[in-house]
Short mmCIF file of C-alpha atoms and ligand atoms in Angstrom, two decimals:
data_model
loop_
_atom_site.label_atom_id
_atom_site.label_comp_id
_atom_site.label_asym_id
_atom_site.label_seq_id
_atom_site.Cartn_x
_atom_site.Cartn_y
_atom_site.Cartn_z
CA UNK A 1 31.54 72.75 33.60
CA UNK A 2 30.13 69.73 35.40
CA UNK A 3 26.50 70.36 36.41
CA UNK A 4 25.51 69.95 40.06
CA UNK A 5 21.99 68.58 40.46
CA UNK A 6 20.08 68.86 43.72
CA UNK A 7 17.25 66.96 45.33
CA UNK A 8 13.68 68.29 45.20
CA UNK A 9 12.03 68.37 48.61
CA UNK A 10 8.76 70.21 49.25
CA UNK A 11 9.18 72.22 46.07
CA UNK A 12 12.75 73.37 46.82
CA UNK A 13 15.98 72.20 45.21
CA UNK A 14 18.27 71.28 48.11
CA UNK A 15 21.53 69.45 48.77
CA UNK A 16 25.23 70.02 49.04
CA UNK A 17 27.54 67.04 49.19
CA UNK A 18 27.37 65.12 45.96
CA UNK A 19 28.53 62.03 44.16
CA UNK A 20 29.90 61.85 40.63
CA UNK A 21 28.20 60.11 37.75
CA UNK A 22 30.72 58.47 35.40
CA UNK A 23 30.15 57.51 31.76
CA UNK A 24 30.75 53.72 31.48
CA UNK A 25 31.90 54.17 27.86
CA UNK A 26 34.59 56.63 28.93
CA UNK A 27 35.69 56.64 32.55
CA UNK A 28 37.34 60.04 32.08
CA UNK A 29 33.97 61.61 31.28
CA UNK A 30 32.06 62.91 34.30
CA UNK A 31 28.36 63.31 33.44
CA UNK A 32 27.60 65.41 36.48
CA UNK A 33 27.56 65.68 40.25
CA UNK A 34 24.44 64.86 42.21
CA UNK A 35 23.27 65.56 45.74
CA UNK A 36 23.50 62.50 47.93
CA UNK A 37 20.56 62.61 50.32
CA UNK A 38 20.68 61.64 53.99
CA UNK A 39 18.05 59.74 55.94
CA UNK A 40 16.79 63.03 57.39
CA UNK A 41 16.06 64.32 53.88
CA UNK A 42 14.12 61.18 53.03
CA UNK A 43 12.00 61.80 56.13
CA UNK A 44 11.48 65.47 55.17
CA UNK A 45 10.42 64.38 51.69
CA UNK A 46 7.93 61.91 53.13
CA UNK A 47 6.52 64.60 55.45
CA UNK A 48 6.17 66.99 52.49
CA UNK A 49 4.40 64.34 50.40
CA UNK A 50 2.08 63.57 53.29
CA UNK A 51 1.18 67.24 53.70
CA UNK A 52 0.58 67.64 49.96
CA UNK A 53 -1.62 64.55 49.64
CA UNK A 54 -5.06 65.84 50.72
CA UNK A 55 -5.10 68.73 48.23
CA UNK A 56 -3.52 66.78 45.34
CA UNK A 57 -5.76 63.76 45.73
CA UNK A 58 -8.82 66.03 45.56
CA UNK A 59 -7.43 68.24 42.81
CA UNK A 60 -9.44 68.49 39.64
CA UNK A 61 -8.72 65.81 37.07
CA UNK A 62 -7.75 68.45 34.54
CA UNK A 63 -4.89 69.66 36.75
CA UNK A 64 -3.38 66.18 36.74
CA UNK A 65 -4.10 65.69 33.07
CA UNK A 66 -2.38 68.97 32.19
CA UNK A 67 0.84 68.18 34.10
CA UNK A 68 1.16 64.70 32.59
CA UNK A 69 0.44 65.98 29.07
CA UNK A 70 2.95 68.80 29.39
CA UNK A 71 5.61 66.37 30.62
CA UNK A 72 4.93 64.08 27.69
CA UNK A 73 5.25 66.97 25.23
CA UNK A 74 8.52 68.24 26.70
CA UNK A 75 10.09 64.78 26.81
CA UNK A 76 9.09 64.25 23.16
CA UNK A 77 10.50 67.61 22.11
CA UNK A 78 13.81 66.89 23.90
CA UNK A 79 14.04 63.16 23.09
CA UNK A 80 17.42 63.32 21.32
CA UNK A 81 19.09 65.33 24.09
CA UNK A 82 17.56 63.29 26.95
CA UNK A 83 18.19 59.99 25.16
CA UNK A 84 21.81 60.93 24.60
CA UNK A 85 22.31 61.83 28.27
CA UNK A 86 20.71 58.49 29.19
CA UNK A 87 23.07 56.59 26.88
CA UNK A 88 25.99 58.55 28.33
CA UNK A 89 25.23 57.69 31.95
CA UNK A 90 23.95 54.11 31.52
CA UNK A 91 25.84 52.83 28.50
CA UNK A 92 22.97 51.65 26.31
CA UNK A 93 23.23 52.75 22.70
CA UNK A 94 21.93 56.04 21.36
CA UNK A 95 19.09 54.27 19.53
CA UNK A 96 18.13 52.48 22.74
CA UNK A 97 18.47 55.65 24.84
CA UNK A 98 16.30 57.72 22.52
CA UNK A 99 13.82 54.84 22.15
CA UNK A 100 13.51 54.59 25.92
CA UNK A 101 12.96 58.35 26.16
CA UNK A 102 10.17 58.18 23.59
CA UNK A 103 8.68 55.34 25.62
CA UNK A 104 8.66 57.58 28.72
CA UNK A 105 6.81 60.27 26.77
CA UNK A 106 4.25 57.71 25.59
CA UNK A 107 3.70 56.53 29.16
CA UNK A 108 3.01 60.08 30.38
CA UNK A 109 0.64 60.55 27.45
CA UNK A 110 -1.18 57.30 28.25
CA UNK A 111 -1.65 58.17 31.92
CA UNK A 112 -2.69 61.73 31.09
CA UNK A 113 -5.61 60.06 29.31
CA UNK A 114 -6.21 57.67 32.20
CA UNK A 115 -6.86 60.57 34.59
CA UNK A 116 -10.04 61.20 32.60
CA UNK A 117 -11.10 57.58 32.35
CA UNK A 118 -11.19 56.46 35.97
CA UNK A 119 -14.59 54.92 36.60
CA UNK A 120 -16.43 53.06 39.31
CA UNK A 121 -19.49 50.86 39.62
CA UNK A 122 -22.97 51.48 40.89
CA UNK A 123 -24.69 48.26 41.91
CA UNK A 124 -27.98 47.47 43.64
CA UNK A 125 -27.72 46.29 47.22
CA UNK A 126 -29.21 43.02 48.45
CA UNK A 127 -31.19 45.30 50.78
CA UNK A 128 -34.15 47.09 49.17
CA UNK A 129 -33.70 50.86 48.93
CA UNK A 130 -29.94 50.73 49.37
CA UNK A 131 -27.45 51.64 46.67
CA UNK A 132 -23.82 50.55 46.56
CA UNK A 133 -21.05 52.60 44.94
CA UNK A 134 -17.66 51.08 44.27
CA UNK A 135 -14.98 53.71 43.65
CA UNK A 136 -11.21 53.94 43.53
CA UNK A 137 -9.25 56.47 45.57
CA UNK A 138 -5.58 57.38 45.73
CA UNK A 139 -3.51 55.27 48.15
CA UNK A 140 -1.54 58.16 49.71
CA UNK A 141 2.22 58.70 49.77
CA UNK A 142 3.93 56.30 47.38
CA UNK A 143 7.64 55.48 47.67
CA UNK A 144 9.25 54.77 44.30
CA UNK A 145 12.61 52.94 44.26
CA UNK A 146 14.10 52.27 40.83
CA UNK A 147 17.09 50.44 39.31
CA UNK A 148 19.69 51.68 36.83
CA UNK A 149 18.87 49.63 33.73
CA UNK A 150 15.91 51.68 32.45
CA UNK A 151 16.77 55.09 33.88
CA UNK A 152 13.77 56.95 32.44
CA UNK A 153 11.16 54.34 31.43
CA UNK A 154 10.85 52.66 34.84
CA UNK A 155 10.55 55.97 36.76
CA UNK A 156 7.97 57.06 34.15
CA UNK A 157 5.85 53.93 34.47
CA UNK A 158 5.73 54.37 38.25
CA UNK A 159 5.50 58.18 38.55
CA UNK A 160 2.87 58.68 35.82
CA UNK A 161 0.18 56.38 37.28
CA UNK A 162 0.97 57.49 40.84
CA UNK A 163 0.26 61.10 39.86
CA UNK A 164 -2.64 60.30 37.54
CA UNK A 165 -4.60 58.62 40.34
CA UNK A 166 -3.87 61.40 42.86
CA UNK A 167 -1.00 60.05 44.95
CA UNK A 168 2.02 62.01 46.15
CA UNK A 169 5.53 60.67 45.72
CA UNK A 170 8.97 60.21 47.22
CA UNK A 171 11.21 59.02 44.39
CA UNK A 172 14.63 57.43 44.98
CA UNK A 173 16.43 56.52 41.75
CA UNK A 174 19.46 54.25 41.43
CA UNK A 175 22.78 55.93 42.21
CA UNK A 176 24.24 55.08 38.78
CA UNK A 177 21.66 57.00 36.72
CA UNK A 178 20.68 60.22 38.53
CA UNK A 179 20.69 62.44 35.40
CA UNK A 180 17.66 60.79 33.80
CA UNK A 181 15.82 60.79 37.15
CA UNK A 182 16.62 64.44 37.79
CA UNK A 183 15.51 65.39 34.28
CA UNK A 184 12.11 63.76 34.59
CA UNK A 185 11.52 65.40 37.99
CA UNK A 186 12.66 68.80 36.71
CA UNK A 187 10.22 68.52 33.79
CA UNK A 188 7.29 67.56 36.02
CA UNK A 189 8.14 70.27 38.55
CA UNK A 190 8.17 72.94 35.86
CA UNK A 191 4.99 71.50 34.35
CA UNK A 192 3.22 72.87 37.42
CA UNK A 193 3.08 70.24 40.17
CA UNK A 194 2.21 71.80 43.55
CA UNK A 195 5.03 71.66 46.11
CA UNK A 196 5.48 68.37 47.93
CA UNK A 197 3.57 66.30 45.35
CA UNK A 198 6.73 64.88 43.78
CA UNK A 199 9.92 64.72 45.83
CA UNK A 200 13.27 63.50 44.55
CA UNK A 201 15.81 62.10 47.01
CA UNK A 202 18.91 60.83 45.24
CA UNK A 203 21.43 58.95 47.32
CA UNK A 204 22.45 55.54 48.57
CA UNK A 205 19.99 52.68 48.80
CA UNK A 206 21.31 51.78 52.24
CA UNK A 207 20.65 55.35 53.45
CA UNK A 208 17.79 56.99 51.53
CA UNK A 209 16.11 53.76 50.44
CA UNK A 210 16.37 52.25 53.89
CA UNK A 211 14.94 55.41 55.51
CA UNK A 212 11.96 55.06 53.17
CA UNK A 213 11.45 51.41 54.12
CA UNK A 214 11.63 52.32 57.81
CA UNK A 215 9.06 55.14 57.60
CA UNK A 216 5.57 54.51 58.98
CA UNK A 217 4.26 57.31 56.73
CA UNK A 218 4.69 55.72 53.33
CA UNK A 219 1.39 54.16 52.30
CA UNK A 220 2.82 52.13 49.44
CA UNK A 221 6.18 51.23 47.92
CA UNK A 222 6.81 50.21 44.35
CA UNK A 223 10.23 48.70 43.75
CA UNK A 224 12.20 47.38 40.79
CA UNK A 225 15.63 45.91 41.46
CA UNK A 226 17.36 42.87 42.85
CA UNK A 227 15.73 39.95 44.64
CA UNK A 228 17.71 40.67 47.82
CA UNK A 229 16.55 44.27 48.13
CA UNK A 230 13.05 43.26 47.06
CA UNK A 231 12.83 40.94 50.04
CA UNK A 232 13.86 43.79 52.35
CA UNK A 233 11.15 45.97 50.82
CA UNK A 234 8.63 43.18 51.40
CA UNK A 235 9.65 42.56 55.03
CA UNK A 236 9.60 46.26 55.92
CA UNK A 237 6.27 46.75 54.16
CA UNK A 238 4.65 43.91 56.08
CA UNK A 239 6.03 45.40 59.30
CA UNK A 240 4.31 48.72 58.49
CA UNK A 241 1.21 47.09 56.94
CA UNK A 242 1.65 48.98 53.69
CA UNK A 243 0.92 48.06 50.12
CA UNK A 244 3.93 46.98 48.06
CA UNK A 245 4.79 45.90 44.57
CA UNK A 246 8.06 44.24 43.48
CA UNK A 247 9.64 43.64 40.08
CA UNK A 248 12.86 41.67 40.39
CA UNK A 249 14.89 39.22 38.38
CA UNK A 250 14.38 36.89 35.49
CA UNK A 251 16.04 33.87 33.88
CA UNK A 252 13.92 33.99 30.80
CA UNK A 253 13.82 31.06 28.36
CA UNK A 254 13.61 31.43 24.60
CA UNK A 255 12.57 28.07 23.13
CA UNK A 256 13.64 27.38 19.55
CA UNK A 257 11.90 24.42 17.91
CA UNK A 258 13.03 22.46 14.85
CA UNK A 259 10.38 24.08 12.68
CA UNK A 260 11.36 27.67 13.59
CA UNK A 261 12.38 30.15 10.93
CA UNK A 262 16.12 30.23 11.65
CA UNK A 263 16.48 33.91 10.77
CA UNK A 264 13.63 34.89 13.09
CA UNK A 265 14.99 32.70 15.91
CA UNK A 266 18.48 34.19 15.66
CA UNK A 267 17.09 37.75 15.51
CA UNK A 268 15.01 37.06 18.63
CA UNK A 269 17.95 35.51 20.48
CA UNK A 270 20.46 38.23 19.57
CA UNK A 271 18.05 41.02 20.43
CA UNK A 272 16.68 39.34 23.57
CA UNK A 273 20.00 38.18 24.99
CA UNK A 274 22.43 40.94 24.07
CA UNK A 275 20.72 44.25 23.28
CA UNK A 276 20.97 46.76 26.12
CA UNK A 277 24.12 44.76 26.97
CA UNK A 278 21.89 42.00 28.34
CA UNK A 279 21.01 44.25 31.26
CA UNK A 280 17.26 43.72 31.15
CA UNK A 281 15.20 41.68 33.56
CA UNK A 282 13.39 40.41 30.44
CA UNK A 283 16.61 39.29 28.69
CA UNK A 284 16.64 35.83 27.04
CA UNK A 285 19.39 34.24 29.09
CA UNK A 286 18.41 30.59 28.43
CA UNK A 287 18.16 29.54 24.79
CA UNK A 288 16.38 26.20 24.88
CA UNK A 289 16.94 24.59 21.48
CA UNK A 290 15.69 21.28 20.07
CA UNK A 291 18.08 18.73 18.52
CA UNK A 292 17.11 19.14 14.87
CA UNK A 293 17.95 22.86 14.65
CA UNK A 294 20.56 23.07 17.40
CA UNK A 295 23.76 23.04 15.34
CA UNK A 296 22.45 25.36 12.64
CA UNK A 297 21.20 27.75 15.34
CA UNK A 298 24.53 27.80 17.19
CA UNK A 299 26.49 28.39 13.96
CA UNK A 300 24.19 31.23 12.93
CA UNK A 301 24.43 32.77 16.42
CA UNK A 302 28.24 32.69 16.36
CA UNK A 303 28.20 34.28 12.93
CA UNK A 304 25.92 37.11 14.09
CA UNK A 305 27.80 37.60 17.35
CA UNK A 306 31.03 38.03 15.39
CA UNK A 307 29.45 40.91 13.47
CA UNK A 308 28.03 42.82 16.45
CA UNK A 309 29.73 46.17 17.03
CA UNK A 310 30.62 46.63 20.69
CA UNK A 311 31.71 50.14 21.54
CA UNK A 312 31.08 53.61 22.89
CA UNK A 313 27.35 54.03 23.51
CA UNK A 314 27.41 57.48 21.91
CA UNK A 315 28.92 56.24 18.65
CA UNK A 316 26.10 55.82 16.12
CA UNK A 317 27.67 52.59 14.78
CA UNK A 318 27.63 50.84 18.16
CA UNK A 319 25.14 48.00 18.62
CA UNK A 320 26.20 46.85 22.09
CA UNK A 321 27.33 49.42 24.65
CA UNK A 322 29.54 48.83 27.68
CA UNK A 323 28.54 47.10 30.91
CA UNK A 324 27.18 49.66 33.37
CA UNK A 325 29.96 49.64 35.99
CA UNK A 326 32.90 47.80 37.50
CA UNK A 327 30.92 45.65 39.90
CA UNK A 328 28.47 44.48 37.22
CA UNK A 329 31.43 43.70 34.95
CA UNK A 330 33.00 41.63 37.72
CA UNK A 331 29.71 39.77 38.20
CA UNK A 332 29.52 39.01 34.46
CA UNK A 333 33.12 37.78 34.36
CA UNK A 334 32.65 35.73 37.52
CA UNK A 335 29.66 33.95 35.97
CA UNK A 336 31.59 33.32 32.76
CA UNK A 337 34.28 31.64 34.87
CA UNK A 338 31.63 29.68 36.78
CA UNK A 339 30.06 28.47 33.52
CA UNK A 340 33.42 27.12 32.33
CA UNK A 341 34.04 25.42 35.67
CA UNK A 342 30.61 23.85 35.49
CA UNK A 343 31.49 22.30 32.13
CA UNK A 344 29.62 24.52 29.69
CA UNK A 345 31.46 25.35 26.49
CA UNK A 346 32.19 29.04 25.91
CA UNK A 347 31.42 28.98 22.19
CA UNK A 348 31.84 32.72 21.69
CA UNK A 349 33.13 35.86 23.42
CA UNK A 350 33.37 36.61 27.10
CA UNK A 351 36.62 38.61 26.79
CA UNK A 352 37.25 42.18 27.90
CA UNK A 353 37.60 44.51 24.90
CA UNK A 354 39.86 47.55 24.51
CA UNK A 355 38.42 50.61 22.84
CA UNK A 356 39.72 54.17 22.29
CA UNK A 357 38.45 55.23 25.70
CA UNK A 358 38.68 53.42 29.03
CA UNK A 359 35.30 51.73 29.55
CA UNK A 360 33.63 48.53 30.73
CA UNK A 361 33.62 46.75 27.37
CA UNK A 362 32.79 43.06 27.30
CA UNK A 363 32.42 40.82 24.27
CA UNK A 364 28.95 39.19 24.28
CA UNK A 365 29.27 35.59 25.46
CA UNK A 366 27.48 32.44 24.31
CA UNK A 367 27.68 29.16 26.21
CA UNK A 368 26.73 25.88 24.57
CA UNK A 369 26.38 22.44 26.19
CA UNK A 370 24.85 24.10 29.21
CA UNK A 371 22.41 22.22 31.39
CA UNK A 372 19.49 23.76 33.17
CA UNK A 373 20.94 22.67 36.51
CA UNK A 374 24.07 24.81 36.18
CA UNK A 375 24.30 28.01 38.19
CA UNK A 376 24.64 29.99 34.95
CA UNK A 377 21.17 28.67 34.02
CA UNK A 378 19.56 29.25 37.41
CA UNK A 379 20.95 32.59 38.61
CA UNK A 380 20.43 35.95 36.95
CA UNK A 381 23.71 37.27 35.52
CA UNK A 382 22.33 40.57 34.14
CA UNK A 383 24.96 40.87 31.43
CA UNK A 384 25.57 39.95 27.78
CA UNK A 385 25.74 36.23 28.50
CA UNK A 386 23.37 33.51 27.23
CA UNK A 387 23.37 29.70 27.43
CA UNK A 388 22.20 27.24 24.84
CA UNK A 389 20.48 24.27 26.47
CA UNK A 390 19.95 21.38 24.07
CA UNK A 391 16.68 19.42 24.38
CA UNK A 392 15.17 16.55 22.40
CA UNK A 393 11.65 17.85 21.75
CA UNK A 394 8.92 20.36 22.61
CA UNK A 395 7.85 18.59 25.80
CA UNK A 396 11.36 18.69 27.22
CA UNK A 397 11.74 22.31 26.08
CA UNK A 398 8.60 23.34 27.97
CA UNK A 399 9.72 21.47 31.10
CA UNK A 400 13.15 23.15 31.00
CA UNK A 401 11.59 26.57 30.31
CA UNK A 402 9.41 26.27 33.41
CA UNK A 403 12.10 24.77 35.64
CA UNK A 404 13.34 28.04 37.14
CA UNK A 405 12.74 30.05 40.29
CA UNK A 406 11.75 33.01 38.10
CA UNK A 407 8.74 33.68 35.85
CA UNK A 408 8.95 37.05 34.16
CA UNK A 409 8.97 36.43 30.39
CA UNK A 410 9.33 33.47 28.07
CA UNK A 411 9.39 33.01 24.33
CA UNK A 412 9.03 30.40 21.63
CA UNK A 413 10.12 30.42 18.00
CA UNK A 414 8.08 27.97 15.97
CA UNK A 415 5.88 27.71 12.89
CA UNK A 416 3.53 25.36 14.71
CA UNK A 417 0.24 26.88 15.86
CA UNK A 418 -0.26 23.86 18.10
CA UNK A 419 3.03 24.31 19.96
CA UNK A 420 2.76 28.10 20.11
CA UNK A 421 -0.73 27.83 21.59
CA UNK A 422 0.26 25.13 24.05
CA UNK A 423 3.28 27.18 25.13
CA UNK A 424 1.21 30.34 25.67
CA UNK A 425 -1.14 28.36 27.90
CA UNK A 426 1.47 26.38 29.84
CA UNK A 427 4.44 28.69 30.23
CA UNK A 428 4.81 29.74 33.88
CA UNK A 429 5.72 33.34 33.01
CA UNK A 430 3.83 36.59 33.30
CA UNK A 431 4.55 37.52 29.68
CA UNK A 432 4.86 35.11 26.76
CA UNK A 433 6.20 35.91 23.30
CA UNK A 434 5.73 33.93 20.09
CA UNK A 435 8.33 34.54 17.37
CA UNK A 436 9.42 37.67 19.24
CA UNK A 437 12.27 38.43 21.65
CA UNK A 438 11.50 37.93 25.34
CA UNK A 439 12.43 41.59 25.90
CA UNK A 440 10.58 44.54 24.42
CA UNK A 441 7.05 45.14 25.62
CA UNK A 442 4.23 47.57 24.85
CA UNK A 443 3.52 50.42 27.26
CA UNK A 444 -0.27 50.17 27.35
CA UNK A 445 -0.67 46.58 28.57
CA UNK A 446 0.22 44.87 31.86
CA UNK A 447 3.84 44.13 32.72
CA UNK A 448 4.88 41.67 35.41
CA UNK A 449 5.83 38.13 36.26
CA UNK A 450 5.24 35.14 38.47
CA UNK A 451 7.18 33.11 41.04
CA UNK A 452 10.39 34.83 42.22
CA UNK A 453 10.20 37.58 39.58
CA UNK A 454 7.37 39.73 40.83
CA UNK A 455 5.06 40.35 43.73
CA UNK A 456 1.83 42.31 43.83
CA UNK A 457 -0.34 43.80 41.11
CA UNK A 458 0.84 44.30 37.55
CA UNK A 459 2.47 47.52 36.38
CA UNK A 460 1.59 49.60 33.30
CA UNK A 461 -1.51 50.02 31.22
CA UNK A 462 -4.91 50.16 32.89
CA UNK A 463 -3.87 47.40 35.31
CA UNK A 464 -1.64 49.96 37.06
CA UNK A 465 -4.78 51.27 38.78
CA UNK A 466 -4.79 48.15 40.94
CA UNK A 467 -1.67 49.26 42.81
CA UNK A 468 -2.00 53.04 42.74
CA UNK A 469 -5.60 53.13 43.97
CA UNK A 470 -7.56 51.58 46.80
CA UNK A 471 -11.17 50.49 46.47
CA UNK A 472 -14.00 52.01 48.49
CA UNK A 473 -17.45 50.46 48.76
CA UNK A 474 -20.06 53.02 49.89
CA UNK A 475 -23.67 52.15 50.88
CA UNK A 476 -26.49 54.67 50.79
CA UNK A 477 -30.04 54.32 52.07
CA UNK A 478 -31.99 57.20 50.63
CA UNK A 479 -35.18 56.46 52.52
P1 ADP B 501 20.59 46.48 41.31
O1 ADP B 501 21.39 45.24 41.38
O2 ADP B 501 19.66 46.56 40.15
O3 ADP B 501 21.36 47.73 41.58
P2 ADP B 501 19.38 46.87 43.90
O4 ADP B 501 18.25 46.12 44.47
O5 ADP B 501 20.67 46.92 44.63
O6 ADP B 501 19.53 46.29 42.46
O7 ADP B 501 18.97 48.37 43.61
C1 ADP B 501 17.69 48.77 43.18
C2 ADP B 501 17.28 50.02 43.92
O8 ADP B 501 17.15 49.70 45.31
C3 ADP B 501 18.32 51.15 43.86
O9 ADP B 501 17.65 52.41 43.76
C4 ADP B 501 19.03 51.01 45.18
O10 ADP B 501 19.64 52.21 45.61
C5 ADP B 501 17.89 50.61 46.10
N1 ADP B 501 18.33 49.98 47.35
C6 ADP B 501 19.44 49.27 47.58
N2 ADP B 501 19.49 48.87 48.88
C7 ADP B 501 18.36 49.32 49.47
C8 ADP B 501 17.82 49.25 50.80
N3 ADP B 501 18.44 48.62 51.79
N4 ADP B 501 16.63 49.83 51.03
C9 ADP B 501 15.97 50.45 50.04
N5 ADP B 501 16.42 50.58 48.79
C10 ADP B 501 17.62 50.04 48.50
#
């Protein structure tokens, strides 16, 4: 029996017409059927969240703490089952799916604690006898629009702080991964959220998402997805004078210097470029390698790539799952063709692979002799494709690393304290890694980028308060 999952609006599960969720490892496997919301339902959800806001924002801290803690506990208890469903609908491996689920539980746990730690400031006024209080209050109704590549972690790192600081929510997940979104909402609903506090409206971006952008009643929107949609979110938010936060693409450089430990550099590059099928905004898609280590690095990469097991996400032996869907696969293959036309050398992979089941299997691809001016080095591919860009020394490596419209993450593999320190200070990225992959971040510290990658305050950790609260300055003259 295929489950039918409905939307949650004002505390009721509603919806009829649905769309099917297909397993990218096995196109004959239907994960479930999901309500596809209409614009009217998005508006009802926003109205419900608006009505629920006054009571929720003034609710006792312990009520919020309890819901977030309960959600964390249930996600932890069900991590294998939820992680498996995530791997089934998105195509990342079981280890990655379960790891991401554990991450979601940790995020709820962290923000449960944050509900009890919100503080303000009490400062003397410049006027005698006057006191000044600086406090943070909830923003209001927050619209949450998420992508498909982290189906549970990204919703968690937006929903948890929104609730912790007393906001109400309209949540629209990506169409490709509704099961993880539905599961997290179901857990929070049963954990005791009052009706209207958290609303789920699954459906098309052009319908549900657009209705959210067009609403004058959303007080803030947090978005993770493509640059194109991010710009629409920005334009609509300016029109309605609402707060917004965008996390978009990346073209993240991993610099490998002559003095790097080769094993560490190859581990970082393989993990950063190809794990999660390269479908991470933090993926290392540009491998910027100095002359002295270049050939050894490329040989070692080809050797490791040849040993990677590409297959069904639910098979425990699989290291690289399928691409998420047909259109992403086409994009990956188009860029591989573009790279060849541009004169880069396809040193490994890039071919479709046949497996026991029909799925979107693609051999991880490595380009060498790429330049930083090529489209494959400038545009985000979002697949298991990386380019090696050869440079003569550290100075050129840093210049190439920074020469990009994006600025999410960057990394350097080196034994030199001097170069590592210089890179940390001069890299134009929001997150910098030394002897670590560019992807893979902690949940309790800020996440976000610069330039075309991000807009607005950081996500995650205590910095999340910047977006999910608004500051009030109150003056009192007590006589
Ligand atoms: P991706 O390439 O990662 O799918 P998108 O930006 O298309 O990136 O999608 C990210 C999220 O934005 C998804 O939930 C999608 O449904 C939503 N979305 C797409 N178009 C719009 C739109 N016009 N308005 C609001 N949300 C949209």
